[in-house]
């Protein structure tokens, strides 16, 4: 009997396993993996390369984590939930679903001949993929049912991001409905038909490649025997969890792209570690998502920290522009929300200085540091600030 069975050796799955070893060395833990699960959208610079992946598994196995390689499915039993793999039956008090095998976007497989791509959904991983494809000379169209990029984020900063991506040659279709695709085997193209805009006008698009990724990770028959979970996952929707990341089945927890929202590595790993502490350490303090940086791993980076709704009740909004850079044709921009005491409560940043600003602004929000105290620092040197 395991206290926790972690399903998926994605970056957050590995983070959860390492957290178990470091903080709960006597706990009985199992980690189930289908193989090298390089989540490129959270690891596009190769930190989790294949050799490193297997080395981490060997290290965990040496530290008493039971590493199981293979696929499986859940089974209901009188004593509780079981997880059946090809070779073994695992019984756990609790199970954690982390991101699955998502190596489908290995860029080495892409054609060197310029092609036309259609990406369905304007989620961050598609934005990153679109940028990489355009750098390689491909044409990209993104279709989304939303009215802006990154819904839920600040519309002004989302519009700036859109302007930048359009300048790279990426085309966007917003407010799309009733998308139907057809693969033409004679010329290996995809024909897309969809309704667009308030009047529902019909549009057609022909592309060489179509990427329409479901919102939930796919584990084939993983949830087949759990109707209360499988009915939603089969439709590509998110799993529903409570504030403790517990699904409707009390033994199953989930994190990362199993949940509603963007898949952000920092958030996913924080969620995975939280579940470990929740189960093994009985920590009941909910996650404060406002304190976790949300990053779109573009070049330059786009990110936000703090409460995304803070702009609605902020006492002062500060906008600023980075100096022009040789690395970016579009001038970077930051947007800060201040409370009545001049403290930063939320920050958006898009530009080359976004990476170096993260730690500083996260500290400022956590410690209640005022804008007056931060303004003289070198980060804002040569920036044009508007109040």
Short mmCIF file of C-alpha atoms in Angstrom, two decimals:
data_model
loop_
_atom_site.label_atom_id
_atom_site.label_comp_id
_atom_site.label_asym_id
_atom_site.label_seq_id
_atom_site.Cartn_x
_atom_site.Cartn_y
_atom_site.Cartn_z
CA UNK A 1 0.00 0.00 0.00
CA UNK A 2 1.41 3.37 -1.08
CA UNK A 3 0.54 6.61 0.63
CA UNK A 4 0.75 8.43 -2.72
CA UNK A 5 0.91 7.22 -6.32
CA UNK A 6 2.10 9.95 -8.73
CA UNK A 7 0.94 9.33 -12.30
CA UNK A 8 3.06 11.09 -14.92
CA UNK A 9 6.78 11.96 -14.72
CA UNK A 10 6.30 15.40 -16.19
CA UNK A 11 8.26 18.29 -14.62
CA UNK A 12 5.54 18.69 -11.97
CA UNK A 13 5.39 14.91 -11.39
CA UNK A 14 9.12 14.82 -10.81
CA UNK A 15 8.87 17.88 -8.55
CA UNK A 16 6.24 16.09 -6.46
CA UNK A 17 8.40 12.95 -6.17
CA UNK A 18 11.49 14.94 -5.15
CA UNK A 19 9.40 16.81 -2.57
CA UNK A 20 8.30 13.48 -1.08
CA UNK A 21 11.89 12.26 -0.81
CA UNK A 22 13.22 15.47 0.69
CA UNK A 23 10.49 16.19 3.23
CA UNK A 24 8.84 12.82 3.88
CA UNK A 25 11.63 10.23 3.50
CA UNK A 26 9.71 7.46 5.30
CA UNK A 27 6.59 7.75 3.14
CA UNK A 28 5.79 4.98 0.65
CA UNK A 29 5.65 6.60 -2.79
CA UNK A 30 5.26 5.31 -6.34
CA UNK A 31 5.88 7.24 -9.57
CA UNK A 32 4.31 5.88 -12.77
CA UNK A 33 5.68 7.03 -16.13
CA UNK A 34 5.04 6.14 -19.76
CA UNK A 35 8.63 7.02 -20.66
CA UNK A 36 10.38 10.24 -21.49
CA UNK A 37 7.71 12.88 -20.91
CA UNK A 38 9.39 16.04 -22.05
CA UNK A 39 6.76 18.74 -21.69
CA UNK A 40 8.16 21.07 -24.34
CA UNK A 41 5.83 23.98 -23.54
CA UNK A 42 7.26 24.12 -20.05
CA UNK A 43 10.74 23.00 -21.02
CA UNK A 44 11.43 24.29 -24.51
CA UNK A 45 15.04 25.14 -23.64
CA UNK A 46 15.83 21.51 -22.90
CA UNK A 47 16.38 21.45 -19.13
CA UNK A 48 14.57 18.11 -18.98
CA UNK A 49 16.41 16.40 -21.81
CA UNK A 50 16.06 12.64 -22.12
CA UNK A 51 19.34 11.75 -20.43
CA UNK A 52 18.53 14.02 -17.49
CA UNK A 53 15.02 12.56 -17.30
CA UNK A 54 16.21 8.98 -16.85
CA UNK A 55 18.92 10.13 -14.43
CA UNK A 56 16.23 11.72 -12.25
CA UNK A 57 14.24 8.49 -12.29
CA UNK A 58 17.32 6.48 -11.26
CA UNK A 59 17.98 8.94 -8.44
CA UNK A 60 14.40 8.70 -7.18
CA UNK A 61 14.52 4.90 -7.34
CA UNK A 62 17.71 4.95 -5.25
CA UNK A 63 15.88 7.12 -2.71
CA UNK A 64 13.13 4.52 -2.17
CA UNK A 65 10.58 5.85 -4.68
CA UNK A 66 9.04 2.89 -6.51
CA UNK A 67 9.37 3.90 -10.19
CA UNK A 68 7.04 2.03 -12.55
CA UNK A 69 7.36 2.39 -16.34
CA UNK A 70 4.13 1.63 -18.18
CA UNK A 71 0.57 2.72 -18.81
CA UNK A 72 -2.41 1.78 -16.70
CA UNK A 73 -5.99 2.38 -15.70
CA UNK A 74 -7.96 2.86 -12.49
CA UNK A 75 -10.07 0.04 -11.06
CA UNK A 76 -12.68 0.26 -8.33
CA UNK A 77 -12.36 -2.30 -5.51
CA UNK A 78 -14.07 -2.88 -2.19
CA UNK A 79 -11.00 -1.66 -0.30
CA UNK A 80 -10.60 1.46 -2.46
CA UNK A 81 -9.15 2.58 -5.75
CA UNK A 82 -6.47 0.51 -7.53
CA UNK A 83 -4.17 1.38 -10.44
CA UNK A 84 -3.51 -1.49 -12.85
CA UNK A 85 -0.46 -1.34 -15.13
CA UNK A 86 0.59 -3.98 -17.65
CA UNK A 87 2.73 -5.79 -15.10
CA UNK A 88 1.60 -4.69 -11.65
CA UNK A 89 -1.34 -3.66 -9.53
CA UNK A 90 -0.70 -0.54 -7.43
CA UNK A 91 -2.80 0.29 -4.41
CA UNK A 92 -2.60 3.81 -3.00
CA UNK A 93 -4.29 5.85 -0.32
CA UNK A 94 -4.20 8.79 -2.76
CA UNK A 95 -3.33 9.41 -6.42
CA UNK A 96 -1.99 12.53 -8.13
CA UNK A 97 -2.59 13.14 -11.85
CA UNK A 98 0.18 15.24 -13.39
CA UNK A 99 0.70 16.15 -17.04
CA UNK A 100 1.12 13.27 -19.43
CA UNK A 101 3.37 12.46 -22.35
CA UNK A 102 3.42 15.60 -24.46
CA UNK A 103 6.44 15.13 -26.70
CA UNK A 104 4.22 15.41 -29.79
CA UNK A 105 5.63 18.85 -30.62
CA UNK A 106 9.26 17.86 -31.11
CA UNK A 107 10.46 20.48 -33.57
CA UNK A 108 12.86 18.02 -35.21
CA UNK A 109 9.84 16.43 -36.85
CA UNK A 110 8.72 19.61 -38.56
CA UNK A 111 9.18 19.98 -42.29
CA UNK A 112 11.94 22.30 -43.42
CA UNK A 113 9.74 23.34 -46.35
CA UNK A 114 7.54 26.32 -45.36
CA UNK A 115 4.03 25.12 -44.64
CA UNK A 116 0.76 26.60 -43.42
CA UNK A 117 -0.30 25.73 -39.87
CA UNK A 118 -3.61 26.21 -38.06
CA UNK A 119 -3.57 26.13 -34.25
CA UNK A 120 -6.92 25.86 -32.47
CA UNK A 121 -6.93 27.73 -29.18
CA UNK A 122 -4.97 30.81 -28.09
CA UNK A 123 -3.52 29.21 -24.97
CA UNK A 124 0.09 29.99 -24.06
CA UNK A 125 1.59 26.78 -25.44
CA UNK A 126 0.04 27.52 -28.84
CA UNK A 127 1.41 31.07 -28.76
CA UNK A 128 4.90 29.74 -28.06
CA UNK A 129 4.55 27.12 -30.80
CA UNK A 130 3.32 29.75 -33.25
CA UNK A 131 6.35 31.93 -32.56
CA UNK A 132 8.74 29.02 -33.07
CA UNK A 133 7.03 28.02 -36.32
CA UNK A 134 7.22 31.54 -37.76
CA UNK A 135 10.94 31.67 -36.94
CA UNK A 136 11.35 28.55 -39.10
CA UNK A 137 9.49 30.16 -41.99
CA UNK A 138 6.09 28.55 -41.57
CA UNK A 139 2.80 30.45 -41.81
CA UNK A 140 0.54 30.25 -38.76
CA UNK A 141 -3.13 31.00 -38.14
CA UNK A 142 -4.58 30.79 -34.62
CA UNK A 143 -8.32 30.31 -34.15
CA UNK A 144 -9.96 30.89 -30.77
CA UNK A 145 -13.48 31.17 -29.41
CA UNK A 146 -12.38 34.00 -27.11
CA UNK A 147 -12.44 37.71 -27.95
CA UNK A 148 -8.82 38.35 -26.90
CA UNK A 149 -5.59 36.55 -26.17
CA UNK A 150 -5.22 35.20 -22.62
CA UNK A 151 -8.80 35.79 -21.43
CA UNK A 152 -8.83 36.73 -17.76
CA UNK A 153 -5.66 38.75 -18.13
CA UNK A 154 -5.43 42.50 -18.65
CA UNK A 155 -6.85 43.39 -22.08
CA UNK A 156 -4.33 46.19 -22.69
CA UNK A 157 -1.35 43.90 -22.14
CA UNK A 158 -3.02 41.12 -24.14
CA UNK A 159 -3.49 43.56 -27.03
CA UNK A 160 0.21 44.48 -26.90
CA UNK A 161 1.10 40.79 -27.05
CA UNK A 162 -1.22 40.33 -30.01
CA UNK A 163 0.37 43.28 -31.83
CA UNK A 164 3.79 41.74 -31.36
CA UNK A 165 2.71 38.30 -32.62
CA UNK A 166 0.94 39.85 -35.62
CA UNK A 167 4.17 41.70 -36.43
CA UNK A 168 5.83 38.28 -36.73
CA UNK A 169 3.26 37.28 -39.35
CA UNK A 170 0.88 35.26 -37.15
CA UNK A 171 -2.79 35.58 -38.13
CA UNK A 172 -5.62 35.48 -35.56
CA UNK A 173 -9.31 34.67 -35.85
CA UNK A 174 -11.25 35.51 -32.67
CA UNK A 175 -14.80 34.62 -31.65
CA UNK A 176 -14.80 31.43 -33.74
CA UNK A 177 -17.62 28.91 -33.43
CA UNK A 178 -18.71 25.61 -34.99
CA UNK A 179 -15.27 24.61 -36.23
CA UNK A 180 -15.32 21.61 -38.57
CA UNK A 181 -12.15 20.11 -40.06
CA UNK A 182 -11.68 17.68 -42.94
CA UNK A 183 -8.46 15.94 -43.97
CA UNK A 184 -7.99 15.75 -47.72
CA UNK A 185 -5.89 12.64 -48.32
CA UNK A 186 -5.24 13.44 -51.98
CA UNK A 187 -3.05 16.45 -51.22
CA UNK A 188 -2.56 15.90 -47.47
CA UNK A 189 -4.19 19.20 -46.48
CA UNK A 190 -6.83 20.15 -43.92
CA UNK A 191 -9.94 22.09 -44.81
CA UNK A 192 -11.41 24.15 -41.98
CA UNK A 193 -14.86 25.72 -41.85
CA UNK A 194 -16.00 27.93 -38.98
CA UNK A 195 -18.33 30.76 -38.05
CA UNK A 196 -16.79 34.06 -37.06
CA UNK A 197 -18.04 37.25 -35.42
CA UNK A 198 -21.39 38.26 -33.99
CA UNK A 199 -23.18 37.66 -37.28
CA UNK A 200 -21.78 34.16 -37.56
CA UNK A 201 -20.35 34.58 -41.05
CA UNK A 202 -18.93 31.36 -42.49
CA UNK A 203 -15.23 31.17 -43.36
CA UNK A 204 -13.02 28.56 -44.99
CA UNK A 205 -9.32 27.91 -44.50
CA UNK A 206 -6.96 25.36 -46.05
CA UNK A 207 -3.73 24.44 -44.24
CA UNK A 208 -1.00 21.80 -44.37
CA UNK A 209 -1.01 21.05 -40.62
CA UNK A 210 -3.69 21.26 -37.96
CA UNK A 211 -3.09 21.20 -34.23
CA UNK A 212 -6.26 20.95 -32.21
CA UNK A 213 -5.21 19.82 -28.77
CA UNK A 214 -7.76 18.82 -26.16
CA UNK A 215 -7.70 20.73 -22.91
CA UNK A 216 -7.13 17.71 -20.71
CA UNK A 217 -4.16 15.35 -20.92
CA UNK A 218 -4.94 12.04 -22.60
CA UNK A 219 -4.21 8.82 -20.78
CA UNK A 220 -6.31 6.67 -23.10
CA UNK A 221 -8.27 4.40 -20.75
CA UNK A 222 -6.91 5.85 -17.52
CA UNK A 223 -10.30 7.11 -16.31
CA UNK A 224 -12.47 4.68 -18.26
CA UNK A 225 -13.72 2.91 -15.15
CA UNK A 226 -14.53 6.14 -13.28
CA UNK A 227 -17.68 7.53 -14.93
CA UNK A 228 -17.82 10.63 -12.74
CA UNK A 229 -14.41 11.71 -14.06
CA UNK A 230 -14.28 10.09 -17.49
CA UNK A 231 -17.45 11.72 -18.83
CA UNK A 232 -15.79 15.13 -18.63
CA UNK A 233 -12.27 14.12 -19.67
CA UNK A 234 -13.53 12.38 -22.83
CA UNK A 235 -15.09 15.66 -23.93
CA UNK A 236 -11.77 17.46 -23.58
CA UNK A 237 -12.90 19.56 -20.63
CA UNK A 238 -11.06 20.16 -17.40
CA UNK A 239 -11.39 18.11 -14.25
CA UNK A 240 -13.16 19.85 -11.39
CA UNK A 241 -11.31 20.07 -8.09
CA UNK A 242 -11.90 21.74 -4.72
CA UNK A 243 -9.50 24.21 -3.10
CA UNK A 244 -7.36 21.24 -2.03
CA UNK A 245 -6.99 20.07 -5.68
CA UNK A 246 -9.11 17.02 -4.88
CA UNK A 247 -11.41 15.70 -7.62
CA UNK A 248 -14.92 14.37 -7.18
CA UNK A 249 -13.30 11.01 -6.45
CA UNK A 250 -11.84 11.56 -2.99
CA UNK A 251 -8.67 9.54 -3.61
CA UNK A 252 -7.67 11.37 -6.77
CA UNK A 253 -5.94 14.75 -6.87
CA UNK A 254 -4.95 16.65 -10.02
CA UNK A 255 -2.66 19.51 -11.04
CA UNK A 256 -1.27 21.22 -14.13
CA UNK A 257 -3.23 20.96 -17.36
CA UNK A 258 -5.79 18.61 -15.86
CA UNK A 259 -7.26 21.74 -14.28
CA UNK A 260 -9.07 24.72 -15.72
CA UNK A 261 -6.67 27.49 -16.60
CA UNK A 262 -3.39 27.88 -18.43
CA UNK A 263 -0.66 25.33 -18.13
CA UNK A 264 2.14 27.23 -16.45
CA UNK A 265 5.15 25.20 -15.20
CA UNK A 266 5.59 27.32 -12.06
CA UNK A 267 1.91 26.92 -11.14
CA UNK A 268 1.81 23.21 -11.99
CA UNK A 269 4.86 22.44 -9.87
CA UNK A 270 3.50 24.47 -6.95
CA UNK A 271 0.23 22.54 -7.20
CA UNK A 272 2.03 19.19 -7.28
CA UNK A 273 4.10 20.03 -4.20
CA UNK A 274 1.00 21.32 -2.44
CA UNK A 275 -0.76 17.98 -2.95
CA UNK A 276 2.24 16.19 -1.47
CA UNK A 277 2.11 18.39 1.63
CA UNK A 278 -1.66 18.10 1.79
CA UNK A 279 -1.55 14.29 1.79
CA UNK A 280 1.65 13.55 3.70
CA UNK A 281 1.93 16.61 5.91
CA UNK A 282 -1.77 17.47 6.34
CA UNK A 283 -1.20 21.05 5.20
CA UNK A 284 -4.65 22.57 4.58
CA UNK A 285 -3.62 26.09 3.54
CA UNK A 286 -4.97 26.79 0.02
CA UNK A 287 -2.58 27.96 -2.71
CA UNK A 288 -2.30 31.70 -3.22
CA UNK A 289 -2.17 31.78 -7.02
CA UNK A 290 -1.61 35.53 -6.99
CA UNK A 291 1.88 34.96 -5.60
CA UNK A 292 2.95 32.63 -8.42
CA UNK A 293 4.39 34.25 -11.55
CA UNK A 294 2.39 33.38 -14.67
CA UNK A 295 4.68 33.35 -17.69
CA UNK A 296 4.22 32.93 -21.43
CA UNK A 297 7.63 31.65 -22.49
CA UNK A 298 7.96 33.83 -25.57
CA UNK A 299 10.98 35.81 -26.68
CA UNK A 300 10.66 38.35 -25.16
CA UNK A 301 8.81 36.96 -22.16
CA UNK A 302 5.25 37.99 -21.20
CA UNK A 303 4.33 37.58 -17.55
CA UNK A 304 2.07 38.63 -14.71
CA UNK A 305 2.30 38.35 -10.93
CA UNK A 306 -0.27 39.30 -8.33
CA UNK A 307 -4.05 39.23 -8.53
CA UNK A 308 -5.15 39.63 -12.19
CA UNK A 309 -8.31 41.43 -11.02
CA UNK A 310 -6.30 43.99 -9.02
CA UNK A 311 -6.50 46.46 -11.90
CA UNK A 312 -10.24 46.76 -11.24
CA UNK A 313 -9.81 48.18 -7.75
CA UNK A 314 -6.34 49.71 -7.91
CA UNK A 315 -5.91 53.30 -6.70
CA UNK A 316 -3.24 54.08 -9.30
CA UNK A 317 -2.10 52.52 -12.56
CA UNK A 318 1.47 53.02 -13.78
CA UNK A 319 2.43 52.25 -17.36
CA UNK A 320 5.96 52.28 -18.66
CA UNK A 321 7.93 51.43 -21.76
CA UNK A 322 11.31 49.77 -22.04
CA UNK A 323 14.04 51.28 -24.21
CA UNK A 324 14.06 49.93 -27.74
CA UNK A 325 16.10 46.74 -28.04
CA UNK A 326 18.01 45.06 -30.83
CA UNK A 327 16.35 41.78 -29.80
CA UNK A 328 12.75 42.95 -30.15
CA UNK A 329 11.17 45.13 -32.82
CA UNK A 330 8.34 46.06 -30.48
CA UNK A 331 9.01 48.29 -27.50
CA UNK A 332 8.45 46.45 -24.19
CA UNK A 333 5.80 47.60 -21.74
CA UNK A 334 5.04 47.14 -18.05
CA UNK A 335 1.86 47.90 -16.14
CA UNK A 336 1.69 48.16 -12.34
CA UNK A 337 -1.37 48.39 -10.09
CA UNK A 338 -0.91 50.25 -6.79
CA UNK A 339 -3.10 50.38 -3.70
CA UNK A 340 -3.94 53.47 -1.62
CA UNK A 341 -0.57 53.22 0.19
CA UNK A 342 1.42 53.13 -3.05
CA UNK A 343 2.18 49.41 -2.71
CA UNK A 344 2.32 47.19 -5.78
CA UNK A 345 -0.52 44.66 -5.81
CA UNK A 346 -0.25 43.40 -9.39
CA UNK A 347 2.22 43.67 -12.25
CA UNK A 348 2.26 42.78 -15.94
CA UNK A 349 5.40 42.92 -18.03
CA UNK A 350 6.18 42.23 -21.67
CA UNK A 351 9.72 42.78 -22.88
CA UNK A 352 13.38 41.90 -22.51
CA UNK A 353 13.49 43.12 -18.90
CA UNK A 354 10.56 40.94 -17.88
CA UNK A 355 12.81 38.08 -16.81
CA UNK A 356 14.91 40.17 -14.42
CA UNK A 357 11.87 41.99 -13.05
CA UNK A 358 10.06 38.84 -11.87
CA UNK A 359 11.92 38.23 -8.63
CA UNK A 360 11.98 41.89 -7.68
CA UNK A 361 8.27 42.52 -8.27
CA UNK A 362 7.29 39.23 -6.61
CA UNK A 363 9.24 40.32 -3.52
CA UNK A 364 7.63 43.76 -3.65
CA UNK A 365 4.13 42.29 -3.74
CA UNK A 366 4.87 39.75 -0.98
CA UNK A 367 6.51 42.30 1.34
CA UNK A 368 4.32 45.31 0.57
CA UNK A 369 7.17 47.41 -0.84
CA UNK A 370 6.01 50.73 -2.24
CA UNK A 371 6.53 52.10 -5.73
CA UNK A 372 8.49 55.04 -4.28
CA UNK A 373 11.03 52.61 -2.85
CA UNK A 374 11.36 50.64 -6.07
CA UNK A 375 11.43 53.45 -8.60
CA UNK A 376 15.12 54.47 -8.08
CA UNK A 377 16.36 50.91 -8.79
CA UNK A 378 18.32 50.22 -12.02
CA UNK A 379 15.50 48.06 -13.45
CA UNK A 380 13.65 51.22 -14.47
CA UNK A 381 16.73 52.98 -15.78
CA UNK A 382 16.03 54.57 -19.18
CA UNK A 383 12.40 53.41 -19.06
CA UNK A 384 9.71 55.94 -19.90
CA UNK A 385 7.11 55.91 -17.11
CA UNK A 386 3.54 57.19 -17.44
CA UNK A 387 1.12 57.75 -14.55
#
